[in-house]
Every structure is written in structure tokens, then in C-alpha cells.
CSV table of C-alpha atoms and ligand atoms in Angstrom, one decimal:
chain,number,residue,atom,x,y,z
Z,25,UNK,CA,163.6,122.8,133.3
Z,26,UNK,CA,162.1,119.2,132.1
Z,27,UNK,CA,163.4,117.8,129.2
Z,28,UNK,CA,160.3,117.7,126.5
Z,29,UNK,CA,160.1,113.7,125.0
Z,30,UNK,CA,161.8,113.4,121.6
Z,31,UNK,CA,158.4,112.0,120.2
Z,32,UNK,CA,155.6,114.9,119.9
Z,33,UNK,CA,152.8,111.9,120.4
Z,34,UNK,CA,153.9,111.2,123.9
Z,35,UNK,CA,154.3,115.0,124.9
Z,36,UNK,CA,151.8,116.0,127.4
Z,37,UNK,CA,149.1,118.0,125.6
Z,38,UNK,CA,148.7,121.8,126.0
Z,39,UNK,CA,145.8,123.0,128.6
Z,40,UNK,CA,141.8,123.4,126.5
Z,41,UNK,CA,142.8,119.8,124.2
Z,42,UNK,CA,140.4,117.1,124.5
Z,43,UNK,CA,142.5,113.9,124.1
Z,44,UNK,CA,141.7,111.3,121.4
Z,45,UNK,CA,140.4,108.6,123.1
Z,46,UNK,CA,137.7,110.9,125.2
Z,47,UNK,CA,136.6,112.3,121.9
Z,48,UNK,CA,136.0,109.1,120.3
Z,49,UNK,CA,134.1,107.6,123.5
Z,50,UNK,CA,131.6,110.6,123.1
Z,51,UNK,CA,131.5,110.4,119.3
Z,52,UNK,CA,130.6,106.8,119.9
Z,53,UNK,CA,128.0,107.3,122.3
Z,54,UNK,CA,126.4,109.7,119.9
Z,55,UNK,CA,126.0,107.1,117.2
Z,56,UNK,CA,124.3,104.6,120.0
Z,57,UNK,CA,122.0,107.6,120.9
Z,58,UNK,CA,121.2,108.0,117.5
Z,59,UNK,CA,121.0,104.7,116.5
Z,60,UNK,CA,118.4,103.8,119.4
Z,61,UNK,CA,116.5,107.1,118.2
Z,62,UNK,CA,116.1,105.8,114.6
Z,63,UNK,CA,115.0,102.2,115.5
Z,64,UNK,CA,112.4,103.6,117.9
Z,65,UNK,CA,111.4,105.8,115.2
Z,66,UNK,CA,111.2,102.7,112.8
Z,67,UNK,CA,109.4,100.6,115.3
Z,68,UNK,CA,106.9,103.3,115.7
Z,69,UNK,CA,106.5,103.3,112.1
Z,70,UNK,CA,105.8,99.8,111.9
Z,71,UNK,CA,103.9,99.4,115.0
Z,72,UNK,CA,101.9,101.9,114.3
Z,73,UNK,CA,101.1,100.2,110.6
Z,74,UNK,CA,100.6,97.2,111.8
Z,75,UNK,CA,98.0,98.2,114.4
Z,76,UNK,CA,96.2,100.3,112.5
Z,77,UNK,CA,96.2,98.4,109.5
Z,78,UNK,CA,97.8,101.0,107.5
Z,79,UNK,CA,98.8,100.1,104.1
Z,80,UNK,CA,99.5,100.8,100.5
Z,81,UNK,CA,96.8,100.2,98.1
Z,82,UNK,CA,97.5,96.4,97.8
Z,83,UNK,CA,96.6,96.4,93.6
Z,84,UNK,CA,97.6,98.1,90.4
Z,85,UNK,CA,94.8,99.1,88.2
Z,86,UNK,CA,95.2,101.5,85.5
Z,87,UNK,CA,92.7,103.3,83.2
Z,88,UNK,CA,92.7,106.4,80.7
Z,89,UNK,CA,92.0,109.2,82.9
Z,90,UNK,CA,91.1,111.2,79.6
Z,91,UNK,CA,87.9,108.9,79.1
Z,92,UNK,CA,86.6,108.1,82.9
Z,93,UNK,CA,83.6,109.9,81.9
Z,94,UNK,CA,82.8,108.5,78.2
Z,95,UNK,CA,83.5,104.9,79.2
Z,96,UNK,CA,84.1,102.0,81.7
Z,97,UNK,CA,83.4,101.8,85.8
Z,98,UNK,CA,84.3,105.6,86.3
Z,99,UNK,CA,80.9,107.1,84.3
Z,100,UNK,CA,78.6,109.4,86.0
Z,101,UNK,CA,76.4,106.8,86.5
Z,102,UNK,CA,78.2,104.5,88.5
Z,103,UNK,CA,79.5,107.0,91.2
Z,104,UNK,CA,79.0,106.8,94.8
Z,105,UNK,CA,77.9,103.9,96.7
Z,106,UNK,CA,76.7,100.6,95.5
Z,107,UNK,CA,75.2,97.6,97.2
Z,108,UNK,CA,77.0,94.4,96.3
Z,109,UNK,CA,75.1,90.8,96.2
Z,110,UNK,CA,76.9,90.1,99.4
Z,111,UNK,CA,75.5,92.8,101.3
Z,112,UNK,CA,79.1,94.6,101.1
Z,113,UNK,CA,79.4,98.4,99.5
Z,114,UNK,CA,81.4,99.4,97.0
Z,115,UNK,CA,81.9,103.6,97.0
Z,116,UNK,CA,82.9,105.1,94.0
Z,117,UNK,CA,84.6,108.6,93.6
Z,118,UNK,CA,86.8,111.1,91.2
Z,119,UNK,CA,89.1,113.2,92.3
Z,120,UNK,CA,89.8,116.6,90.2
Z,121,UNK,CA,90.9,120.4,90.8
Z,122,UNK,CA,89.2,121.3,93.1
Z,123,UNK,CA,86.5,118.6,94.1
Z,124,UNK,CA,85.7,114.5,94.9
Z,125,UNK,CA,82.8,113.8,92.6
Z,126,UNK,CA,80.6,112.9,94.7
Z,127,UNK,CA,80.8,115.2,97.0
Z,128,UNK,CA,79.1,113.2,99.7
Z,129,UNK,CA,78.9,109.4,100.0
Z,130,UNK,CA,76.4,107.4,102.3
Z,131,UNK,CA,77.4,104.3,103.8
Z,132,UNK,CA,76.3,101.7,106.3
Z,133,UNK,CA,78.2,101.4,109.8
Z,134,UNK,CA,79.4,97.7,111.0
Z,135,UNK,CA,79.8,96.8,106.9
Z,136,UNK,CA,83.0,96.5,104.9
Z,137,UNK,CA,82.9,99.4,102.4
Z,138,UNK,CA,85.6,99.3,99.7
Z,139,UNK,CA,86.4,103.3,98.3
Z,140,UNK,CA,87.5,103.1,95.0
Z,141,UNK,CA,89.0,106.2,93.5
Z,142,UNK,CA,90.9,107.3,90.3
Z,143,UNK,CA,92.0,111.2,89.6
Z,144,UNK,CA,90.7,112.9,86.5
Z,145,UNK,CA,94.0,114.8,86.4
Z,146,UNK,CA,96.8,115.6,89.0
Z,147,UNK,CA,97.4,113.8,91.9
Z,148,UNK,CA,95.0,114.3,94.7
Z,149,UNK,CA,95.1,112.4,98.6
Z,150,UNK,CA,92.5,110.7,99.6
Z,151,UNK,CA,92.1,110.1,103.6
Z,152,UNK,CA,89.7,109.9,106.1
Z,153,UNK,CA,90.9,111.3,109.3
Z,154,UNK,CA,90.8,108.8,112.5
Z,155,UNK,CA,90.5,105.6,110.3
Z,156,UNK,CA,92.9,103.2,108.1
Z,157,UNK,CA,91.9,105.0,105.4
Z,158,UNK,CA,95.0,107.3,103.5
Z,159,UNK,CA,96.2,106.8,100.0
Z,160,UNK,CA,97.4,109.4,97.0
Z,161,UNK,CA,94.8,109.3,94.1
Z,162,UNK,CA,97.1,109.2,91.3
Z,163,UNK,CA,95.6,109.9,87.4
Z,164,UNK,CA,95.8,106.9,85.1
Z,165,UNK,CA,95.6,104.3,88.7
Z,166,UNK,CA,92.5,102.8,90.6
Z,167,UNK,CA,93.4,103.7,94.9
Z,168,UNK,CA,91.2,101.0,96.1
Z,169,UNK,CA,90.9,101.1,100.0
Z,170,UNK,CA,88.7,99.0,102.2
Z,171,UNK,CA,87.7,99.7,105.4
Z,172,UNK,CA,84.9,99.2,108.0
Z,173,UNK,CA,83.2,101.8,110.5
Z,174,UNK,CA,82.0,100.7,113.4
Z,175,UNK,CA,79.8,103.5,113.9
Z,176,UNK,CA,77.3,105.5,113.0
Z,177,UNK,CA,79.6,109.2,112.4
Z,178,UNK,CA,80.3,112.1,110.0
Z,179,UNK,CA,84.1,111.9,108.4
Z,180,UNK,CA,85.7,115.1,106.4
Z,181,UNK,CA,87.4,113.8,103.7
Z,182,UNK,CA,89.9,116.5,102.6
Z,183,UNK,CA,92.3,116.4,99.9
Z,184,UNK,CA,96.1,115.9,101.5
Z,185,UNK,CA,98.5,116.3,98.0
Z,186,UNK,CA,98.8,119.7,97.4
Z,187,UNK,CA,97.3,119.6,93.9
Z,188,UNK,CA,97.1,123.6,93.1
Z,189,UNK,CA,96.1,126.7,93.9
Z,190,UNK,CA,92.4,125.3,95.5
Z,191,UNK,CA,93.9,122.3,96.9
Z,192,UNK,CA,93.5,123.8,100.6
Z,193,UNK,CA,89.1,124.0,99.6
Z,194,UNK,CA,88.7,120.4,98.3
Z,195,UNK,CA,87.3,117.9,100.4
Z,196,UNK,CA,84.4,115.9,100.6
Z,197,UNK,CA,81.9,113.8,103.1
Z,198,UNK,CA,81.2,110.4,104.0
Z,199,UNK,CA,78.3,109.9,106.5
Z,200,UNK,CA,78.1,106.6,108.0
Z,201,UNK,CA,74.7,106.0,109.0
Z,202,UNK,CA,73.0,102.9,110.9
Z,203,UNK,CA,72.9,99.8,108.3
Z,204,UNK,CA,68.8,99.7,109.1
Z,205,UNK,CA,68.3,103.2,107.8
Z,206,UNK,CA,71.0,102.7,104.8
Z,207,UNK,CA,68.4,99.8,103.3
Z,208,UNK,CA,65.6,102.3,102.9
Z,209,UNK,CA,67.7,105.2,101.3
Z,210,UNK,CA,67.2,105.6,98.0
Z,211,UNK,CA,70.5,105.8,95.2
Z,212,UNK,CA,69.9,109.7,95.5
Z,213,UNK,CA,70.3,109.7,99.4
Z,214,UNK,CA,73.0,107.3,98.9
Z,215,UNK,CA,75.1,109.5,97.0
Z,216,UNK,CA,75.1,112.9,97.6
Z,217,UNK,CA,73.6,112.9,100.9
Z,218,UNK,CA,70.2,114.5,100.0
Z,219,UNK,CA,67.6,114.6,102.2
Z,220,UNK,CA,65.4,111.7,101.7
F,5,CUA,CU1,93.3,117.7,95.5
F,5,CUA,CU2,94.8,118.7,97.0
């Protein structure tokens, strides 16, 4: 019969027990797996930003959302699109349960179009599926996103924070049209996409 070492550490171990230094090679190769999983997943994130100009709404504006509709550049009025002195447009909308207000905007193609959007109460998403366009609409803050279609096309704007029970039934339009035909709609055809 052989004689067993003195020292337990150096006995041989017993048949089915992975040794120490095999488990800690695997262990570590699972952290380099995982490590090369979450900076591929971070340079997907930023790639992806980067080329499609995705981005936070780049300014902090805030306003009473108890009085958009008494006072300032949220009155009924001054919604939907408007032609700036440089030719530019500048779309304005409200979010609320359960609708954008307008619920259809005009705007020219091959322009730069700056949406700007405030929420009347909870917070509402904003986004335009296919574009750079994607921010939260957040009461008492102006999203302001600017963007630029390069083609005449129909976008379904639907609301992306779940902001109650109709949340899944709010969404608006935005029709780009050619610029030509955008100079000879009226403010009516403009905003809310009636018929000229
Ligand atoms: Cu508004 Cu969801």
C-alpha cells in the first residue's frame, strides 16, 4: 500500500475534481469572452451614434407646462411648421395623453427642419422611425431635434414612453413633400395636412 504525503495539498486528488489551476484558466477565459463582448457592444453603441448622428437634445429649455396654451412659443397659434427668413423650417408640436398636437406636420425634403417639442403633461417619446430623429418629450423641457430628409416620404411618428393607458394609440404624421410644392401650401396644408 503507498504511503499517502503528510501534507493534504500535495495528495493526489480524488477522481471527478477539477484542479485549481484548470478552473482558474477557464474562469479567466470567460472574463476575456466577456470583456470582448461588452466592448463590441460599446463600439456598436458608439459607432452606430456617431454614424447616424444620434444624439441627446444638445440644449436645456424649460417652460411652465401648466400655461403652453395661455402664453409664450407653445400657443395654438404657433403650432406646426413655420418658414424661417433663411428658408429653414421650424416644426412645432405638444405632446399630451393620448395625442401630438398637430397631428400632422408638412415639411419640405432636402431642407433642415428643426422639431421642437414640449409635453403638456407626462413624459411622451418622440421619434421618427429610419431617421436621427429620437428623443423623450419631457413636461416643463423644450426636445429640440434637427434633422433633414432627403426625400420626398410619409414618416409615423408614434409615441415610444409608455405614458398610460392610450400610450400604444398615440402617434402622429410628418409628410415630407417636394420643397417646390411646400412654397405653394398654404399654413392650413402646412399643418394638419389638409387637402389644399
Ligand atoms: Cu405618449 Cu406614449
Amino acid at each position: 500500500m503507498a504511503e499517502q504525503p503528510s501534507n493534504p495539498l500535495s495528495r493526489p486528488l480524488a477522481d471527478g475534481i477539477v484542479p485549481q489551476e484548470a478552473v482558474a484558466r477557464t474562469e479567466k477565459r470567460w472574463l476575456m469572452i466577456m470583456a470582448a463582448l461588452l466592448a463590441a457592444m460599446m463600439a456598436v453603441i458608439v459607432v452606430t451614434g456617431i454614424v447616424g448622428a444620434l444624439h441627446p437634445s444638445s440644449n436645456v429649455e424649460v417652460l411652465d407646462p401648466t400655461t403652453l396654451h395661455l402664453r409664450g412659443e407653445f400657443v395654438e397659434s404657433n403650432l406646426g411648421t413655420a418658414i424661417e427668413p433663411d428658408g429653414s423650417v421650424t416644426v412645432r408640436i405638444i405632446a399630451e395623453q393620448y395625442d401630438f398636437v398637430p397631428h400632422c406636420v408638412r415639411v419640405p425634403a432636402a431642407t433642415p427642419v428643426k422639431f421642437r417639442l414640449t409635453s403638456a403633461d407626462v413624459v411622451h417619446g418622440f421619434l421618427l422611425p429610419n431617421t436621427n430623429v429620437n428623443s423623450m418629450v419631457v413636461p416643463g423641457f423644450v426636445a429640440e431635434v434637427r434633422t433633414r430628409f432627403a426625400a420626398p416620404g410619409e414618416y409615423a411618428m408614434p409615441c415610444h414612453e409608455f405614458c398610460g393607458l392610450g400610450h400604444h394609440a398615440m402617434w402622429a404624421h410628418v409628410s415630407v413633400v417636394p420643397k417646390e410644392q411646400f412654397a405653394n401650401l398654404t399654413p392650413t396644408a402646412r399643418t394638419g395636412c389638409v387637402p389644399q
